[in-house]
CSV table of C-alpha atoms and ligand atoms in Angstrom, one decimal:
chain,number,residue,atom,x,y,z
U,1,UNK,CA,15.3,-20.3,8.9
U,2,UNK,CA,17.3,-23.2,10.2
U,3,UNK,CA,15.8,-26.5,11.2
U,4,UNK,CA,15.3,-27.0,14.9
U,5,UNK,CA,15.6,-30.2,16.9
U,6,UNK,CA,14.5,-30.7,20.5
U,7,UNK,CA,16.8,-33.0,22.5
U,8,UNK,CA,15.9,-35.0,25.6
U,9,UNK,CA,18.8,-33.8,27.8
U,10,UNK,CA,20.0,-35.4,31.0
U,11,UNK,CA,23.1,-33.3,31.7
U,12,UNK,CA,25.4,-36.3,31.3
U,13,UNK,CA,28.2,-36.9,28.9
U,14,UNK,CA,26.3,-38.5,26.1
U,15,UNK,CA,23.5,-36.0,25.7
U,16,UNK,CA,25.9,-33.0,26.3
U,17,UNK,CA,27.9,-34.2,23.3
U,18,UNK,CA,24.7,-34.9,21.4
U,19,UNK,CA,23.9,-31.2,21.3
U,20,UNK,CA,27.0,-30.4,19.2
U,21,UNK,CA,26.9,-33.7,17.4
U,22,UNK,CA,23.4,-33.2,16.1
U,23,UNK,CA,24.2,-29.7,15.0
U,24,UNK,CA,27.2,-31.0,13.1
U,25,UNK,CA,25.3,-33.9,11.5
U,26,UNK,CA,22.1,-32.1,10.5
U,27,UNK,CA,22.9,-28.4,10.5
U,28,UNK,CA,20.0,-27.9,12.8
U,29,UNK,CA,19.7,-25.7,16.0
U,30,UNK,CA,19.3,-27.7,19.1
U,31,UNK,CA,16.9,-27.0,22.0
U,32,UNK,CA,17.8,-29.0,25.1
U,33,UNK,CA,15.0,-30.1,27.5
U,34,UNK,CA,15.6,-31.6,30.9
U,35,UNK,CA,12.8,-33.0,33.0
U,36,UNK,CA,13.0,-33.6,36.8
U,37,UNK,CA,11.1,-36.8,37.6
U,38,UNK,CA,12.6,-37.0,41.1
U,39,UNK,CA,16.0,-38.4,40.0
U,40,UNK,CA,17.6,-36.4,42.7
U,41,UNK,CA,20.5,-35.4,40.6
U,42,UNK,CA,22.1,-32.1,40.0
U,43,UNK,CA,20.4,-28.8,40.3
U,44,UNK,CA,18.2,-28.1,37.2
U,45,UNK,CA,19.7,-24.6,36.7
U,46,UNK,CA,23.2,-26.1,36.6
U,47,UNK,CA,22.0,-28.6,34.0
U,48,UNK,CA,20.3,-25.8,32.0
U,49,UNK,CA,23.5,-23.7,31.9
U,50,UNK,CA,25.5,-26.7,30.8
U,51,UNK,CA,23.2,-27.3,27.9
U,52,UNK,CA,23.7,-23.7,26.7
U,53,UNK,CA,27.5,-24.0,27.3
U,54,UNK,CA,27.5,-27.1,25.1
U,55,UNK,CA,25.9,-25.2,22.2
U,56,UNK,CA,22.1,-25.4,22.7
U,57,UNK,CA,20.3,-22.3,21.4
U,58,UNK,CA,17.7,-22.7,24.1
U,59,UNK,CA,17.5,-24.9,27.2
U,60,UNK,CA,14.5,-25.6,29.2
U,61,UNK,CA,14.1,-27.5,32.5
U,62,UNK,CA,10.9,-28.7,34.0
U,63,UNK,CA,10.2,-29.7,37.6
U,64,UNK,CA,7.7,-32.4,36.7
U,65,UNK,CA,7.9,-34.3,40.0
U,66,UNK,CA,4.3,-33.8,41.0
U,67,UNK,CA,3.0,-34.4,37.5
U,68,UNK,CA,5.0,-37.6,37.3
U,69,UNK,CA,3.7,-38.8,40.7
U,70,UNK,CA,0.1,-37.9,40.0
U,71,UNK,CA,-0.3,-38.8,36.4
U,72,UNK,CA,2.2,-41.6,35.8
U,73,UNK,CA,3.0,-43.3,39.2
U,74,UNK,CA,-0.5,-43.2,40.4
U,75,UNK,CA,-2.0,-45.0,37.4
U,76,UNK,CA,0.7,-47.5,37.7
U,77,UNK,CA,-0.2,-48.0,41.4
U,78,UNK,CA,-3.9,-48.3,40.6
U,79,UNK,CA,-2.9,-51.0,38.0
U,80,UNK,CA,-0.5,-52.7,40.5
U,81,UNK,CA,1.7,-52.6,37.5
U,82,UNK,CA,4.5,-55.2,37.6
U,83,UNK,CA,6.0,-56.2,34.2
U,84,UNK,CA,6.8,-60.0,34.3
U,85,UNK,CA,5.2,-59.9,37.8
U,86,UNK,CA,8.2,-58.0,39.2
U,87,UNK,CA,9.4,-54.8,37.5
U,88,UNK,CA,7.4,-51.7,38.6
U,89,UNK,CA,8.1,-50.0,35.2
U,90,UNK,CA,10.4,-47.3,36.6
U,91,UNK,CA,11.8,-46.2,33.3
U,92,UNK,CA,8.9,-47.1,31.2
U,93,UNK,CA,6.5,-44.7,32.9
U,94,UNK,CA,9.0,-41.8,32.9
U,95,UNK,CA,9.5,-41.8,29.1
U,96,UNK,CA,5.9,-40.7,28.1
U,97,UNK,CA,6.1,-37.8,30.6
U,98,UNK,CA,9.5,-36.7,29.1
U,99,UNK,CA,8.0,-37.1,25.6
U,100,UNK,CA,5.1,-34.8,26.6
U,101,UNK,CA,7.5,-32.1,27.6
U,102,UNK,CA,9.7,-32.6,24.5
U,103,UNK,CA,6.6,-32.3,22.2
U,104,UNK,CA,5.5,-29.1,24.1
U,105,UNK,CA,9.0,-27.6,23.6
U,106,UNK,CA,9.0,-28.6,19.9
U,107,UNK,CA,5.7,-26.8,19.4
U,108,UNK,CA,6.9,-23.7,21.3
U,109,UNK,CA,10.2,-23.4,19.4
U,110,UNK,CA,8.9,-24.6,16.0
U,111,UNK,CA,11.1,-27.7,15.9
U,112,UNK,CA,10.5,-30.5,13.4
U,113,UNK,CA,12.3,-33.3,15.1
U,114,UNK,CA,12.7,-34.8,18.6
U,115,UNK,CA,16.1,-36.4,19.5
U,116,UNK,CA,17.1,-38.8,22.3
U,117,UNK,CA,20.3,-40.4,23.4
U,118,UNK,CA,19.1,-44.1,23.3
U,119,UNK,CA,20.9,-46.9,21.6
U,120,UNK,CA,19.2,-49.2,19.2
U,121,UNK,CA,19.1,-52.2,21.6
U,122,UNK,CA,16.7,-51.0,24.3
U,123,UNK,CA,13.1,-50.3,25.0
U,124,UNK,CA,13.6,-46.5,25.6
U,125,UNK,CA,14.1,-45.7,21.9
U,126,UNK,CA,10.7,-47.3,21.3
U,127,UNK,CA,9.0,-45.4,24.1
U,128,UNK,CA,10.5,-42.0,22.9
U,129,UNK,CA,9.6,-42.4,19.3
U,130,UNK,CA,6.3,-44.2,19.5
U,131,UNK,CA,5.2,-41.7,22.2
U,132,UNK,CA,6.3,-38.7,20.1
U,133,UNK,CA,4.4,-40.1,17.1
U,134,UNK,CA,1.3,-40.6,19.2
U,135,UNK,CA,1.3,-37.1,20.5
U,136,UNK,CA,2.6,-35.3,17.4
U,137,UNK,CA,2.3,-37.4,14.2
U,138,UNK,CA,4.0,-34.7,12.2
U,139,UNK,CA,7.2,-34.7,14.3
U,140,UNK,CA,10.0,-37.2,13.4
U,141,UNK,CA,12.7,-38.7,15.6
U,142,UNK,CA,16.5,-38.6,15.6
U,143,UNK,CA,18.8,-40.8,17.6
U,144,UNK,CA,22.5,-39.9,17.2
U,145,UNK,CA,23.8,-42.8,19.2
U,146,UNK,CA,21.8,-45.3,17.1
U,147,UNK,CA,21.6,-43.5,13.7
U,148,UNK,CA,24.9,-41.6,13.3
U,149,UNK,CA,27.5,-43.6,15.1
U,150,UNK,CA,27.9,-41.5,18.3
U,151,UNK,CA,29.7,-44.2,20.3
U,152,UNK,CA,31.0,-43.6,23.9
U,153,UNK,CA,34.6,-43.3,22.7
U,154,UNK,CA,33.7,-40.9,19.9
U,155,UNK,CA,31.6,-38.9,22.3
U,156,UNK,CA,34.6,-38.5,24.6
U,157,UNK,CA,36.9,-37.5,21.7
U,158,UNK,CA,34.2,-35.0,20.6
U,159,UNK,CA,33.9,-33.5,24.1
U,160,UNK,CA,37.7,-33.1,24.4
U,161,UNK,CA,38.1,-31.5,21.0
U,162,UNK,CA,35.3,-29.1,21.5
U,163,UNK,CA,36.4,-28.4,25.1
U,164,UNK,CA,32.9,-29.0,26.4
U,165,UNK,CA,32.4,-28.2,30.1
U,166,UNK,CA,31.7,-31.8,31.1
U,167,UNK,CA,33.7,-34.3,33.2
U,168,UNK,CA,34.8,-37.0,30.8
U,169,UNK,CA,36.8,-38.9,33.4
U,170,UNK,CA,33.8,-39.8,35.5
U,171,UNK,CA,33.2,-43.3,34.4
U,172,UNK,CA,30.3,-45.1,35.9
U,173,UNK,CA,30.6,-48.9,35.4
U,174,UNK,CA,26.8,-49.1,35.1
U,175,UNK,CA,24.0,-47.6,33.0
U,176,UNK,CA,21.6,-46.1,35.5
U,177,UNK,CA,18.2,-44.6,35.1
U,178,UNK,CA,16.4,-43.3,38.2
U,179,UNK,CA,13.4,-41.4,39.3
U,180,UNK,CA,11.1,-41.2,42.3
U,181,UNK,CA,9.4,-44.5,41.4
U,182,UNK,CA,12.7,-46.4,41.5
U,183,UNK,CA,16.1,-47.1,40.0
U,184,UNK,CA,17.3,-49.3,37.2
U,185,UNK,CA,20.9,-50.5,36.9
U,186,UNK,CA,22.3,-52.5,34.0
U,187,UNK,CA,25.6,-53.3,32.2
U,188,UNK,CA,29.0,-53.8,33.6
U,189,UNK,CA,29.7,-57.1,35.5
U,190,UNK,CA,25.9,-57.5,35.8
U,191,UNK,CA,25.9,-58.7,32.1
U,192,UNK,CA,27.2,-62.0,33.4
U,193,UNK,CA,23.9,-63.3,34.8
U,194,UNK,CA,25.7,-65.5,37.3
U,195,UNK,CA,27.4,-62.6,39.0
U,196,UNK,CA,25.6,-61.5,42.1
U,197,UNK,CA,25.0,-57.7,42.5
U,198,UNK,CA,27.4,-56.1,44.9
U,199,UNK,CA,26.3,-53.5,47.5
U,200,UNK,CA,27.6,-50.6,45.4
U,201,UNK,CA,24.9,-51.3,42.8
U,202,UNK,CA,22.3,-50.1,45.2
U,203,UNK,CA,21.5,-46.5,46.2
U,204,UNK,CA,17.8,-46.4,47.3
U,205,UNK,CA,18.0,-49.4,49.7
U,206,UNK,CA,20.1,-50.6,52.6
U,207,UNK,CA,21.4,-54.1,52.8
U,208,UNK,CA,18.4,-56.1,54.0
U,209,UNK,CA,20.6,-58.6,55.9
U,210,UNK,CA,21.7,-55.9,58.3
U,211,UNK,CA,19.0,-56.2,61.0
U,212,UNK,CA,17.3,-53.1,62.3
U,213,UNK,CA,14.2,-52.5,64.5
U,214,UNK,CA,11.0,-53.2,62.5
U,215,UNK,CA,9.1,-50.1,61.3
U,216,UNK,CA,5.3,-50.2,61.5
U,217,UNK,CA,3.4,-48.0,59.0
U,218,UNK,CA,-0.3,-47.3,58.3
U,219,UNK,CA,-1.2,-46.2,54.8
U,220,UNK,CA,-4.6,-44.6,54.2
U,221,UNK,CA,-6.1,-44.8,50.7
U,222,UNK,CA,-9.0,-43.1,49.2
U,223,UNK,CA,-10.3,-44.5,45.9
U,224,UNK,CA,-6.9,-46.2,45.4
U,225,UNK,CA,-4.9,-43.1,46.1
U,226,UNK,CA,-2.6,-43.0,49.1
U,227,UNK,CA,-3.6,-39.9,51.0
U,228,UNK,CA,-2.1,-40.3,54.4
U,229,UNK,CA,0.8,-42.0,56.1
U,230,UNK,CA,0.5,-42.7,59.9
U,231,UNK,CA,-2.5,-40.4,59.8
U,232,UNK,CA,-0.6,-37.4,58.3
U,233,UNK,CA,-1.9,-36.2,54.9
U,234,UNK,CA,0.5,-36.7,52.0
U,235,UNK,CA,0.5,-35.9,48.3
U,236,UNK,CA,1.2,-38.8,45.9
U,237,UNK,CA,4.8,-37.5,45.6
U,238,UNK,CA,5.3,-37.4,49.3
U,239,UNK,CA,3.8,-40.8,49.8
U,240,UNK,CA,6.3,-42.3,47.4
U,241,UNK,CA,9.2,-40.3,48.8
U,242,UNK,CA,8.4,-41.2,52.4
U,243,UNK,CA,8.0,-44.9,51.6
U,244,UNK,CA,11.2,-44.8,49.6
U,245,UNK,CA,12.9,-43.6,52.8
U,246,UNK,CA,11.3,-46.0,55.3
U,247,UNK,CA,11.1,-49.1,53.1
U,248,UNK,CA,14.5,-48.4,51.7
U,249,UNK,CA,16.0,-48.2,55.2
U,250,UNK,CA,14.7,-51.8,55.7
U,251,UNK,CA,16.2,-53.1,52.5
U,252,UNK,CA,12.8,-53.5,50.8
U,253,UNK,CA,12.4,-53.3,47.1
U,254,UNK,CA,15.5,-54.9,45.5
U,255,UNK,CA,14.8,-56.8,42.3
U,256,UNK,CA,17.4,-58.9,40.3
U,257,UNK,CA,15.9,-60.3,37.1
U,258,UNK,CA,16.3,-61.3,33.5
U,259,UNK,CA,13.6,-59.6,31.5
U,260,UNK,CA,12.2,-59.7,28.0
U,261,UNK,CA,12.8,-56.5,26.1
U,262,UNK,CA,10.5,-55.5,23.3
U,263,UNK,CA,13.4,-55.8,20.8
U,264,UNK,CA,13.6,-59.5,21.6
U,265,UNK,CA,16.7,-59.4,23.8
U,266,UNK,CA,16.8,-60.9,27.2
U,267,UNK,CA,18.6,-58.6,29.6
U,268,UNK,CA,19.8,-58.6,33.2
U,269,UNK,CA,18.4,-55.8,35.2
U,270,UNK,CA,18.8,-54.8,38.8
U,271,UNK,CA,16.1,-52.5,40.2
U,272,UNK,CA,15.3,-51.0,43.5
U,273,UNK,CA,11.9,-49.6,44.1
U,274,UNK,CA,11.2,-49.5,47.9
U,275,UNK,CA,8.4,-47.0,47.8
U,276,UNK,CA,6.7,-48.3,44.7
U,277,UNK,CA,6.7,-52.0,45.8
U,278,UNK,CA,5.5,-51.1,49.4
U,279,UNK,CA,2.7,-49.0,48.1
U,280,UNK,CA,1.7,-51.7,45.6
U,281,UNK,CA,1.7,-54.3,48.3
U,282,UNK,CA,-0.6,-52.2,50.5
U,283,UNK,CA,-2.8,-51.3,47.6
U,284,UNK,CA,-3.2,-54.9,46.5
U,285,UNK,CA,-4.3,-55.9,49.9
U,286,UNK,CA,-6.8,-53.2,50.2
U,287,UNK,CA,-8.2,-54.3,46.9
U,288,UNK,CA,-8.5,-57.8,48.3
U,289,UNK,CA,-10.8,-56.4,50.9
U,290,UNK,CA,-12.8,-54.0,48.8
U,291,UNK,CA,-13.1,-55.3,45.3
U,292,UNK,CA,-15.7,-57.9,44.4
U,293,UNK,CA,-14.4,-61.3,43.3
U,294,UNK,CA,-15.2,-61.2,39.6
U,295,UNK,CA,-13.9,-57.7,39.2
U,296,UNK,CA,-10.8,-58.6,41.1
U,297,UNK,CA,-10.1,-61.6,38.9
U,298,UNK,CA,-10.6,-59.7,35.7
U,299,UNK,CA,-8.5,-56.8,37.0
U,300,UNK,CA,-5.5,-59.1,37.6
U,301,UNK,CA,-5.5,-60.0,33.9
U,302,UNK,CA,-6.0,-56.3,32.9
U,303,UNK,CA,-3.1,-55.3,35.1
U,304,UNK,CA,-0.8,-57.6,33.2
U,305,UNK,CA,-1.9,-56.2,29.9
U,306,UNK,CA,-1.5,-52.6,31.2
U,307,UNK,CA,2.0,-53.4,32.3
U,308,UNK,CA,2.9,-54.9,28.9
U,309,UNK,CA,1.5,-52.0,27.0
U,310,UNK,CA,3.4,-49.5,29.0
U,311,UNK,CA,6.6,-51.5,28.9
U,312,UNK,CA,6.2,-51.8,25.1
U,313,UNK,CA,6.0,-48.0,24.6
U,314,UNK,CA,2.2,-47.7,24.2
U,315,UNK,CA,1.4,-45.3,27.0
U,316,UNK,CA,-0.4,-43.0,24.6
U,317,UNK,CA,-2.6,-45.7,23.0
U,318,UNK,CA,-6.3,-46.5,22.8
U,319,UNK,CA,-6.2,-49.7,24.8
U,320,UNK,CA,-4.0,-48.2,27.5
U,321,UNK,CA,-6.3,-45.3,27.8
U,322,UNK,CA,-9.4,-47.5,28.0
U,323,UNK,CA,-7.7,-49.7,30.6
U,324,UNK,CA,-7.0,-46.6,32.7
U,325,UNK,CA,-10.7,-45.8,32.7
U,326,UNK,CA,-11.3,-49.4,33.9
U,327,UNK,CA,-8.7,-49.1,36.6
U,328,UNK,CA,-10.2,-45.9,37.9
U,329,UNK,CA,-13.6,-47.4,38.1
U,330,UNK,CA,-12.3,-50.5,39.8
U,331,UNK,CA,-10.6,-48.3,42.4
U,332,UNK,CA,-13.6,-46.2,43.2
U,333,UNK,CA,-14.4,-48.0,46.4
U,334,UNK,CA,-10.8,-48.9,47.3
U,335,UNK,CA,-10.6,-46.8,50.5
U,336,UNK,CA,-9.3,-47.5,53.9
U,337,UNK,CA,-6.2,-48.3,55.9
U,338,UNK,CA,-3.5,-50.9,55.6
U,339,UNK,CA,-1.0,-51.5,58.4
U,340,UNK,CA,2.4,-53.0,57.5
U,341,UNK,CA,5.5,-54.1,59.2
U,342,UNK,CA,8.6,-53.1,57.3
U,343,UNK,CA,11.5,-55.3,58.2
U,344,UNK,CA,14.5,-57.3,56.9
U,345,UNK,CA,13.7,-56.7,53.2
U,346,UNK,CA,10.0,-57.4,53.4
U,347,UNK,CA,6.8,-55.3,53.7
U,348,UNK,CA,4.3,-57.5,55.5
U,349,UNK,CA,0.7,-56.5,55.8
U,350,UNK,CA,-0.6,-57.0,59.4
U,351,UNK,CA,-4.0,-55.3,59.3
U,352,UNK,CA,-6.8,-53.8,57.2
U,353,UNK,CA,-9.6,-51.4,58.0
U,354,UNK,CA,-12.2,-50.0,55.6
U,355,UNK,CA,-15.6,-48.4,55.4
U,356,UNK,CA,-16.1,-49.9,52.0
U,357,UNK,CA,-14.9,-53.4,53.0
U,358,UNK,CA,-16.7,-56.5,51.6
U,359,UNK,CA,-15.3,-58.6,54.4
U,360,UNK,CA,-18.2,-59.7,56.5
U,361,UNK,CA,-17.2,-61.0,59.9
U,362,UNK,CA,-20.6,-62.6,60.4
U,363,UNK,CA,-20.2,-64.6,57.3
U,364,UNK,CA,-16.6,-65.5,57.8
U,365,UNK,CA,-16.5,-66.4,61.4
U,366,UNK,CA,-16.2,-70.0,62.6
U,367,UNK,CA,-17.6,-68.9,66.0
U,368,UNK,CA,-21.2,-69.4,67.1
U,369,UNK,CA,-23.8,-67.0,65.7
U,370,UNK,CA,-22.6,-66.8,62.1
U,371,UNK,CA,-25.2,-65.7,59.5
U,372,UNK,CA,-24.0,-68.1,56.8
U,373,UNK,CA,-26.4,-71.0,56.2
U,374,UNK,CA,-24.2,-74.0,55.8
U,375,UNK,CA,-27.0,-76.2,54.8
U,376,UNK,CA,-27.3,-74.3,51.5
U,377,UNK,CA,-23.7,-75.2,50.7
U,378,UNK,CA,-24.6,-78.9,50.2
U,379,UNK,CA,-26.8,-78.2,47.1
U,380,UNK,CA,-24.3,-75.6,45.8
U,381,UNK,CA,-21.4,-78.1,45.9
U,382,UNK,CA,-23.5,-80.8,44.3
U,383,UNK,CA,-24.5,-78.7,41.3
U,384,UNK,CA,-21.0,-77.1,41.0
U,385,UNK,CA,-19.5,-80.5,40.7
U,386,UNK,CA,-22.1,-81.9,38.3
U,387,UNK,CA,-20.1,-81.2,35.1
U,388,UNK,CA,-17.1,-83.1,36.5
U,389,UNK,CA,-19.2,-86.1,37.4
U,390,UNK,CA,-20.9,-86.2,34.0
U,391,UNK,CA,-17.5,-86.0,32.3
U,392,UNK,CA,-16.0,-88.7,34.5
U,393,UNK,CA,-18.9,-91.1,33.8
U,394,UNK,CA,-18.5,-90.5,30.1
U,395,UNK,CA,-14.7,-91.1,30.3
U,396,UNK,CA,-15.4,-94.4,32.1
U,397,UNK,CA,-17.9,-95.4,29.5
U,398,UNK,CA,-15.6,-94.8,26.6
U,399,UNK,CA,-12.5,-96.1,28.4
U,400,UNK,CA,-10.5,-92.8,28.5
U,401,UNK,CA,-8.1,-92.9,31.4
U,402,UNK,CA,-8.0,-90.1,33.8
U,403,UNK,CA,-4.5,-88.7,34.4
W,501,LIG,N1,15.0,-52.3,31.2
W,501,LIG,C1,14.3,-51.3,31.9
W,501,LIG,C2,13.2,-50.8,31.0
W,501,LIG,O1,13.2,-51.0,29.8
W,501,LIG,C3,15.1,-50.1,32.3
W,501,LIG,C4,15.9,-49.4,31.3
W,501,LIG,C5,16.6,-48.3,32.0
W,501,LIG,N2,17.7,-47.7,31.3
W,501,LIG,C6,19.0,-47.8,31.9
W,501,LIG,N3,19.9,-47.1,31.3
W,501,LIG,N4,19.3,-48.5,32.9
W,501,LIG,O2,12.2,-50.2,31.4
């Protein structure tokens, strides 16, 4: 029996060529797997047929949009995950889901290897291969672009020679990865980090400088999960889709940054994630209302680690898994409503309402009749400041100058 290799298939030029390329290089049979994570591209059935036409012995497509929303975007939301405080991990959270489907296909078809079309310079090669190893230690990885010289030019020549049914003239100046959580754009003129992105870089967001009427939205959360928008129940997938539409129309969610890749390269990335960033903004504010101070402080540190682990390809890892348990517990009482105004590129919170709130009007008010005993604060401040006073006295004694 011939060896079998499962390929992560997008339907584009590179992975279409990879089907035949892998066959030629390894003598293996190729099984193509395409996963719908809400990228809103071509019809899955069209993609499946193309894989077969390009020489795959089997082709599978999976509509994983709800799975992606519920099991990948939602944990990211509960963790308010923003790598380097900005990037909502659009590509990073989709790779482990794709890996899961690749591994399942490998098992089903008796494959021994999993292949992907990544280069050797990015994070995605790491996420595919480390993820595969974590789910199936016996499977090995294969990367034709990185490991057997499948460059763009050679891919086009291969496609022409083999008469593959793909459009080789369609040349996109950018490398794009998109799904329902957002969109990542790199390469082309963006590689000069002084060049400003032009409007044609964006697809999920309108130009924020074009002024429209503000849009007011109320998002209801239950235990950290968005369950209704303007009072109408939504699934997680619908919540993201609706906020992509509404926040995107107001030009919210554009990010232009230089980021630290795991392989050590700094790279220029342009993202747009209108739904993700709006939901995270609302969720963070509801946490401010419902999460006790020490838990909130610790959670902010844990969130950063969560984001780094996921960015670095460790979705399926013991620490990430334990942190998810923490995030879920921390979100248990994060329930209520957040009102926001979406306008001119910004999502501004204007109101919060919650049955599980820790905000106590009677403690906070500066009006008459508050329940907070201010006389107790005098002793508290005195004792809180004691270490500083003792240190200051010592410094004076030994002649250490205070900067
Ligand atoms: N730099 C981002 C990440 O590592 C996005 C990479 C997406 N790939 C692309 N072809 N634009 O998560």
